[in-house]
Amino acid sequence: MASFTEKAIVETFVKILNEKPIDKITVREIIDACGLNRSTFYYYFADIYDLIDRIFENETARILEEHKEYDSWAEGVKAAMAFAIENKKAIFHVYKSVSREQLERYISAVLDSVLLGVVRSQCAQIKASEENIRLVADIYKYTLTGLVFKWLEEGMTDEPIELIDKLAYMFEGSVSGLLKRAQECDCR
């Protein structure tokens, strides 16, 4: 559990990040807005990029803890997208900054966990191998990751929930179908 001070730093930073790009934010600005001193910031974080990493780590852990099981991959992805939708400008600023790699790791980790859980839950009757479970989860993960980055590149103007719902409808039944076909290929 994060301390009150750490939460204050994170919340202040996210608020400022929703207003301006990372390269325009200073540790001084964050601590002044929190009413803290510089050493307090550095007690919790090595620098602003460490702060971003921690935000993504905490958000990933929160999503995975709150949503351990999903009836569908779309439900899990919507939960994962909630932070991005709520903080569109902050996410866009991270995406356009040198810390884009941190955002990519966050998206990949969340989607990987959510999608592996969904694929595993749908393979009980198929007796799919771990290799095929991973393959099917990766198909979804890379498709969705590509769409998320396309959404970011286009300025986050569309509503991602609508796209997720459309994909869920289009892909309905495809997880079990892909697993069955993968197992059939293995049996040849």
PDB file of C-alpha atoms in Angstrom:
ATOM      1  CA  MET A   1       0.000   0.000   0.000  1.00  0.00           C
ATOM      2  CA  ALA A   2       1.393   3.357  -0.999  1.00  0.00           C
ATOM      3  CA  SER A   3       1.785   6.007   1.651  1.00  0.00           C
ATOM      4  CA  PHE A   4      -0.325   9.132   1.771  1.00  0.00           C
ATOM      5  CA  THR A   5       2.669  11.195   0.609  1.00  0.00           C
ATOM      6  CA  GLU A   6       3.446   8.877  -2.297  1.00  0.00           C
ATOM      7  CA  LYS A   7      -0.208   8.977  -3.389  1.00  0.00           C
ATOM      8  CA  ALA A   8      -0.165  12.779  -3.207  1.00  0.00           C
ATOM      9  CA  ILE A   9       2.914  12.933  -5.439  1.00  0.00           C
ATOM     10  CA  VAL A  10       1.365  10.509  -7.952  1.00  0.00           C
ATOM     11  CA  GLU A  11      -1.995  12.299  -8.050  1.00  0.00           C
ATOM     12  CA  THR A  12      -0.342  15.703  -8.402  1.00  0.00           C
ATOM     13  CA  PHE A  13       1.913  14.461 -11.187  1.00  0.00           C
ATOM     14  CA  VAL A  14      -1.003  12.902 -13.114  1.00  0.00           C
ATOM     15  CA  LYS A  15      -2.944  16.151 -12.753  1.00  0.00           C
ATOM     16  CA  ILE A  16      -0.014  18.186 -14.100  1.00  0.00           C
ATOM     17  CA  LEU A  17       0.622  15.603 -16.835  1.00  0.00           C
ATOM     18  CA  ASN A  18      -2.970  16.049 -17.982  1.00  0.00           C
ATOM     19  CA  GLU A  19      -2.103  19.715 -18.519  1.00  0.00           C
ATOM     20  CA  LYS A  20       1.329  19.579 -20.188  1.00  0.00           C
ATOM     21  CA  PRO A  21       3.991  17.293 -21.663  1.00  0.00           C
ATOM     22  CA  ILE A  22       6.521  15.448 -19.533  1.00  0.00           C
ATOM     23  CA  ASP A  23       9.478  17.491 -20.749  1.00  0.00           C
ATOM     24  CA  LYS A  24       7.802  20.635 -19.395  1.00  0.00           C
ATOM     25  CA  ILE A  25       7.265  19.181 -15.898  1.00  0.00           C
ATOM     26  CA  THR A  26       9.877  19.555 -13.182  1.00  0.00           C
ATOM     27  CA  VAL A  27      10.313  17.915  -9.808  1.00  0.00           C
ATOM     28  CA  ARG A  28      10.124  21.444  -8.337  1.00  0.00           C
ATOM     29  CA  GLU A  29       6.672  21.943  -9.868  1.00  0.00           C
ATOM     30  CA  ILE A  30       5.414  18.635  -8.445  1.00  0.00           C
ATOM     31  CA  ILE A  31       6.729  19.226  -4.937  1.00  0.00           C
ATOM     32  CA  ASP A  32       5.536  22.839  -4.859  1.00  0.00           C
ATOM     33  CA  ALA A  33       2.030  21.705  -5.820  1.00  0.00           C
ATOM     34  CA  CYS A  34       2.157  19.029  -3.072  1.00  0.00           C
ATOM     35  CA  GLY A  35       3.706  21.316  -0.480  1.00  0.00           C
ATOM     36  CA  LEU A  36       6.659  18.942  -0.036  1.00  0.00           C
ATOM     37  CA  ASN A  37      10.406  19.305  -0.199  1.00  0.00           C
ATOM     38  CA  ARG A  38      12.752  17.870  -2.824  1.00  0.00           C
ATOM     39  CA  SER A  39      14.186  15.173  -0.535  1.00  0.00           C
ATOM     40  CA  THR A  40      10.698  13.811   0.090  1.00  0.00           C
ATOM     41  CA  PHE A  41      10.154  13.345  -3.641  1.00  0.00           C
ATOM     42  CA  TYR A  42      13.511  11.567  -3.973  1.00  0.00           C
ATOM     43  CA  TYR A  43      12.723   9.354  -0.996  1.00  0.00           C
ATOM     44  CA  TYR A  44       9.942   7.786  -3.078  1.00  0.00           C
ATOM     45  CA  PHE A  45      11.173   8.232  -6.664  1.00  0.00           C
ATOM     46  CA  ALA A  46      14.548   8.402  -8.404  1.00  0.00           C
ATOM     47  CA  ASP A  47      13.187  10.847 -10.990  1.00  0.00           C
ATOM     48  CA  ILE A  48      10.076  11.654 -13.025  1.00  0.00           C
ATOM     49  CA  TYR A  49      10.533   8.557 -15.213  1.00  0.00           C
ATOM     50  CA  ASP A  50      10.675   6.361 -12.123  1.00  0.00           C
ATOM     51  CA  LEU A  51       7.427   8.022 -11.049  1.00  0.00           C
ATOM     52  CA  ILE A  52       5.858   7.131 -14.418  1.00  0.00           C
ATOM     53  CA  ASP A  53       7.056   3.537 -14.063  1.00  0.00           C
ATOM     54  CA  ARG A  54       5.514   3.325 -10.600  1.00  0.00           C
ATOM     55  CA  ILE A  55       2.204   4.694 -11.846  1.00  0.00           C
ATOM     56  CA  PHE A  56       2.066   2.068 -14.590  1.00  0.00           C
ATOM     57  CA  GLU A  57       3.165  -0.713 -12.208  1.00  0.00           C
ATOM     58  CA  ASN A  58       0.521   0.280  -9.653  1.00  0.00           C
ATOM     59  CA  GLU A  59      -2.175   0.630 -12.290  1.00  0.00           C
ATOM     60  CA  THR A  60      -1.300  -2.774 -13.763  1.00  0.00           C
ATOM     61  CA  ALA A  61      -1.398  -4.399 -10.321  1.00  0.00           C
ATOM     62  CA  ARG A  62      -4.713  -2.707  -9.505  1.00  0.00           C
ATOM     63  CA  ILE A  63      -6.348  -3.842 -12.739  1.00  0.00           C
ATOM     64  CA  LEU A  64      -5.116  -7.403 -12.344  1.00  0.00           C
ATOM     65  CA  GLU A  65      -6.155  -7.586  -8.692  1.00  0.00           C
ATOM     66  CA  GLU A  66      -9.612  -6.127  -9.220  1.00  0.00           C
ATOM     67  CA  HIS A  67     -10.320  -8.167 -12.318  1.00  0.00           C
ATOM     68  CA  LYS A  68      -8.750 -11.573 -11.873  1.00  0.00           C
ATOM     69  CA  GLU A  69     -11.290 -13.325 -14.043  1.00  0.00           C
ATOM     70  CA  TYR A  70     -13.194 -12.117 -17.041  1.00  0.00           C
ATOM     71  CA  ASP A  71     -16.111 -13.586 -18.908  1.00  0.00           C
ATOM     72  CA  SER A  72     -14.675 -12.082 -22.074  1.00  0.00           C
ATOM     73  CA  TRP A  73     -11.472 -10.451 -23.228  1.00  0.00           C
ATOM     74  CA  ALA A  74     -13.462  -7.294 -24.051  1.00  0.00           C
ATOM     75  CA  GLU A  75     -14.473  -6.860 -20.398  1.00  0.00           C
ATOM     76  CA  GLY A  76     -10.839  -7.073 -19.314  1.00  0.00           C
ATOM     77  CA  VAL A  77      -9.621  -4.689 -21.989  1.00  0.00           C
ATOM     78  CA  LYS A  78     -12.311  -2.148 -21.073  1.00  0.00           C
ATOM     79  CA  ALA A  79     -11.143  -2.283 -17.448  1.00  0.00           C
ATOM     80  CA  ALA A  80      -7.569  -1.762 -18.584  1.00  0.00           C
ATOM     81  CA  MET A  81      -8.558   1.185 -20.779  1.00  0.00           C
ATOM     82  CA  ALA A  82     -10.400   3.004 -17.976  1.00  0.00           C
ATOM     83  CA  PHE A  83      -7.241   4.757 -16.694  1.00  0.00           C
ATOM     84  CA  ALA A  84      -6.250   5.789 -20.238  1.00  0.00           C
ATOM     85  CA  ILE A  85      -9.710   7.144 -21.005  1.00  0.00           C
ATOM     86  CA  GLU A  86      -9.873   9.014 -17.701  1.00  0.00           C
ATOM     87  CA  ASN A  87      -6.418  10.522 -18.285  1.00  0.00           C
ATOM     88  CA  LYS A  88      -6.325  10.904 -22.069  1.00  0.00           C
ATOM     89  CA  LYS A  89      -4.035  13.921 -22.149  1.00  0.00           C
ATOM     90  CA  ALA A  90      -1.608  12.404 -19.637  1.00  0.00           C
ATOM     91  CA  ILE A  91      -1.408   9.167 -21.613  1.00  0.00           C
ATOM     92  CA  PHE A  92      -0.975  11.097 -24.843  1.00  0.00           C
ATOM     93  CA  HIS A  93       1.852  13.128 -23.286  1.00  0.00           C
ATOM     94  CA  VAL A  94       3.557   9.902 -22.170  1.00  0.00           C
ATOM     95  CA  TYR A  95       3.029   8.415 -25.631  1.00  0.00           C
ATOM     96  CA  LYS A  96       4.646  11.422 -27.313  1.00  0.00           C
ATOM     97  CA  SER A  97       7.577  11.513 -24.883  1.00  0.00           C
ATOM     98  CA  VAL A  98      10.761   9.534 -24.569  1.00  0.00           C
ATOM     99  CA  SER A  99       9.033   7.322 -21.996  1.00  0.00           C
ATOM    100  CA  ARG A 100       6.840   5.722 -24.648  1.00  0.00           C
ATOM    101  CA  GLU A 101       8.556   2.423 -23.855  1.00  0.00           C
ATOM    102  CA  GLN A 102       7.042   2.537 -20.355  1.00  0.00           C
ATOM    103  CA  LEU A 103       3.575   2.891 -21.848  1.00  0.00           C
ATOM    104  CA  GLU A 104       4.240  -0.016 -24.219  1.00  0.00           C
ATOM    105  CA  ARG A 105       5.344  -2.242 -21.320  1.00  0.00           C
ATOM    106  CA  TYR A 106       2.242  -1.284 -19.339  1.00  0.00           C
ATOM    107  CA  ILE A 107      -0.166  -2.002 -22.199  1.00  0.00           C
ATOM    108  CA  SER A 108       1.573  -5.264 -23.039  1.00  0.00           C
ATOM    109  CA  ALA A 109       1.603  -6.497 -19.418  1.00  0.00           C
ATOM    110  CA  VAL A 110      -2.055  -5.727 -18.817  1.00  0.00           C
ATOM    111  CA  LEU A 111      -3.262  -7.191 -22.111  1.00  0.00           C
ATOM    112  CA  ASP A 112      -1.065 -10.260 -21.686  1.00  0.00           C
ATOM    113  CA  SER A 113      -2.469 -11.065 -18.261  1.00  0.00           C
ATOM    114  CA  VAL A 114      -6.086 -10.364 -19.186  1.00  0.00           C
ATOM    115  CA  LEU A 115      -5.956 -12.305 -22.432  1.00  0.00           C
ATOM    116  CA  LEU A 116      -4.109 -15.306 -21.014  1.00  0.00           C
ATOM    117  CA  GLY A 117      -6.778 -15.540 -18.329  1.00  0.00           C
ATOM    118  CA  VAL A 118      -9.589 -15.408 -20.857  1.00  0.00           C
ATOM    119  CA  VAL A 119      -7.985 -17.954 -23.197  1.00  0.00           C
ATOM    120  CA  ARG A 120      -7.266 -20.338 -20.309  1.00  0.00           C
ATOM    121  CA  SER A 121     -10.844 -20.073 -19.093  1.00  0.00           C
ATOM    122  CA  GLN A 122     -12.134 -21.099 -22.515  1.00  0.00           C
ATOM    123  CA  CYS A 123      -9.817 -24.055 -23.116  1.00  0.00           C
ATOM    124  CA  ALA A 124     -10.964 -26.457 -20.393  1.00  0.00           C
ATOM    125  CA  GLN A 125     -12.892 -28.716 -22.768  1.00  0.00           C
ATOM    126  CA  ILE A 126     -10.337 -28.417 -25.567  1.00  0.00           C
ATOM    127  CA  LYS A 127      -7.293 -29.551 -23.561  1.00  0.00           C
ATOM    128  CA  ALA A 128      -5.091 -27.076 -25.378  1.00  0.00           C
ATOM    129  CA  SER A 129      -1.337 -27.068 -24.887  1.00  0.00           C
ATOM    130  CA  GLU A 130       0.324 -24.166 -23.085  1.00  0.00           C
ATOM    131  CA  GLU A 131       2.039 -23.278 -26.366  1.00  0.00           C
ATOM    132  CA  ASN A 132      -1.313 -22.969 -28.160  1.00  0.00           C
ATOM    133  CA  ILE A 133      -2.852 -21.013 -25.286  1.00  0.00           C
ATOM    134  CA  ARG A 134       0.043 -18.548 -25.498  1.00  0.00           C
ATOM    135  CA  LEU A 135      -0.260 -18.353 -29.306  1.00  0.00           C
ATOM    136  CA  VAL A 136      -3.965 -17.506 -29.211  1.00  0.00           C
ATOM    137  CA  ALA A 137      -3.474 -14.967 -26.391  1.00  0.00           C
ATOM    138  CA  ASP A 138      -0.655 -13.371 -28.398  1.00  0.00           C
ATOM    139  CA  ILE A 139      -2.865 -13.087 -31.500  1.00  0.00           C
ATOM    140  CA  TYR A 140      -5.340 -11.043 -29.495  1.00  0.00           C
ATOM    141  CA  LYS A 141      -2.670  -9.121 -27.576  1.00  0.00           C
ATOM    142  CA  TYR A 142      -0.808  -7.929 -30.651  1.00  0.00           C
ATOM    143  CA  THR A 143      -4.006  -7.082 -32.495  1.00  0.00           C
ATOM    144  CA  LEU A 144      -5.265  -5.015 -29.574  1.00  0.00           C
ATOM    145  CA  THR A 145      -1.858  -3.431 -28.871  1.00  0.00           C
ATOM    146  CA  GLY A 146      -1.686  -2.307 -32.494  1.00  0.00           C
ATOM    147  CA  LEU A 147      -5.167  -0.826 -32.277  1.00  0.00           C
ATOM    148  CA  VAL A 148      -4.358   0.968 -29.013  1.00  0.00           C
ATOM    149  CA  PHE A 149      -1.273   2.554 -30.562  1.00  0.00           C
ATOM    150  CA  LYS A 150      -3.231   3.490 -33.666  1.00  0.00           C
ATOM    151  CA  TRP A 151      -5.783   5.164 -31.359  1.00  0.00           C
ATOM    152  CA  LEU A 152      -2.933   7.030 -29.621  1.00  0.00           C
ATOM    153  CA  GLU A 153      -1.300   8.047 -32.897  1.00  0.00           C
ATOM    154  CA  GLU A 154      -4.595   9.437 -34.176  1.00  0.00           C
ATOM    155  CA  GLY A 155      -4.912  11.651 -31.105  1.00  0.00           C
ATOM    156  CA  MET A 156      -7.325   9.514 -29.062  1.00  0.00           C
ATOM    157  CA  THR A 157     -10.359  11.142 -30.650  1.00  0.00           C
ATOM    158  CA  ASP A 158     -12.480   8.013 -31.144  1.00  0.00           C
ATOM    159  CA  GLU A 159     -14.172   6.209 -28.291  1.00  0.00           C
ATOM    160  CA  PRO A 160     -12.176   2.997 -27.738  1.00  0.00           C
ATOM    161  CA  ILE A 161     -15.049   1.265 -25.928  1.00  0.00           C
ATOM    162  CA  GLU A 162     -17.097   1.280 -29.126  1.00  0.00           C
ATOM    163  CA  LEU A 163     -14.219  -0.313 -31.045  1.00  0.00           C
ATOM    164  CA  ILE A 164     -13.701  -2.930 -28.323  1.00  0.00           C
ATOM    165  CA  ASP A 165     -17.413  -3.812 -28.433  1.00  0.00           C
ATOM    166  CA  LYS A 166     -17.277  -4.115 -32.225  1.00  0.00           C
ATOM    167  CA  LEU A 167     -14.213  -6.361 -32.059  1.00  0.00           C
ATOM    168  CA  ALA A 168     -15.840  -8.484 -29.354  1.00  0.00           C
ATOM    169  CA  TYR A 169     -18.814  -9.043 -31.636  1.00  0.00           C
ATOM    170  CA  MET A 170     -16.597  -9.804 -34.642  1.00  0.00           C
ATOM    171  CA  PHE A 171     -14.353 -12.198 -32.681  1.00  0.00           C
ATOM    172  CA  GLU A 172     -17.161 -13.957 -30.793  1.00  0.00           C
ATOM    173  CA  GLY A 173     -16.340 -17.652 -30.542  1.00  0.00           C
ATOM    174  CA  SER A 174     -12.934 -17.233 -32.117  1.00  0.00           C
ATOM    175  CA  VAL A 175     -10.897 -18.081 -28.990  1.00  0.00           C
ATOM    176  CA  SER A 176     -12.235 -21.622 -28.788  1.00  0.00           C
ATOM    177  CA  GLY A 177     -12.155 -21.941 -32.574  1.00  0.00           C
ATOM    178  CA  LEU A 178      -8.515 -20.894 -32.745  1.00  0.00           C
ATOM    179  CA  LEU A 179      -7.581 -23.257 -29.907  1.00  0.00           C
ATOM    180  CA  LYS A 180      -9.346 -26.187 -31.602  1.00  0.00           C
ATOM    181  CA  ARG A 181      -7.647 -25.498 -34.937  1.00  0.00           C
ATOM    182  CA  ALA A 182      -4.245 -25.117 -33.232  1.00  0.00           C
ATOM    183  CA  GLN A 183      -4.708 -28.496 -31.531  1.00  0.00           C
ATOM    184  CA  GLU A 184      -5.753 -30.056 -34.845  1.00  0.00           C
ATOM    185  CA  CYS A 185      -2.540 -28.722 -36.452  1.00  0.00           C
ATOM    186  CA  ASP A 186      -0.511 -30.322 -33.652  1.00  0.00           C
ATOM    187  CA  CYS A 187      -2.184 -33.685 -34.281  1.00  0.00           C
ATOM    188  CA  ARG A 188      -1.247 -33.834 -37.968  1.00  0.00           C
TER     189      ARG A 188
END
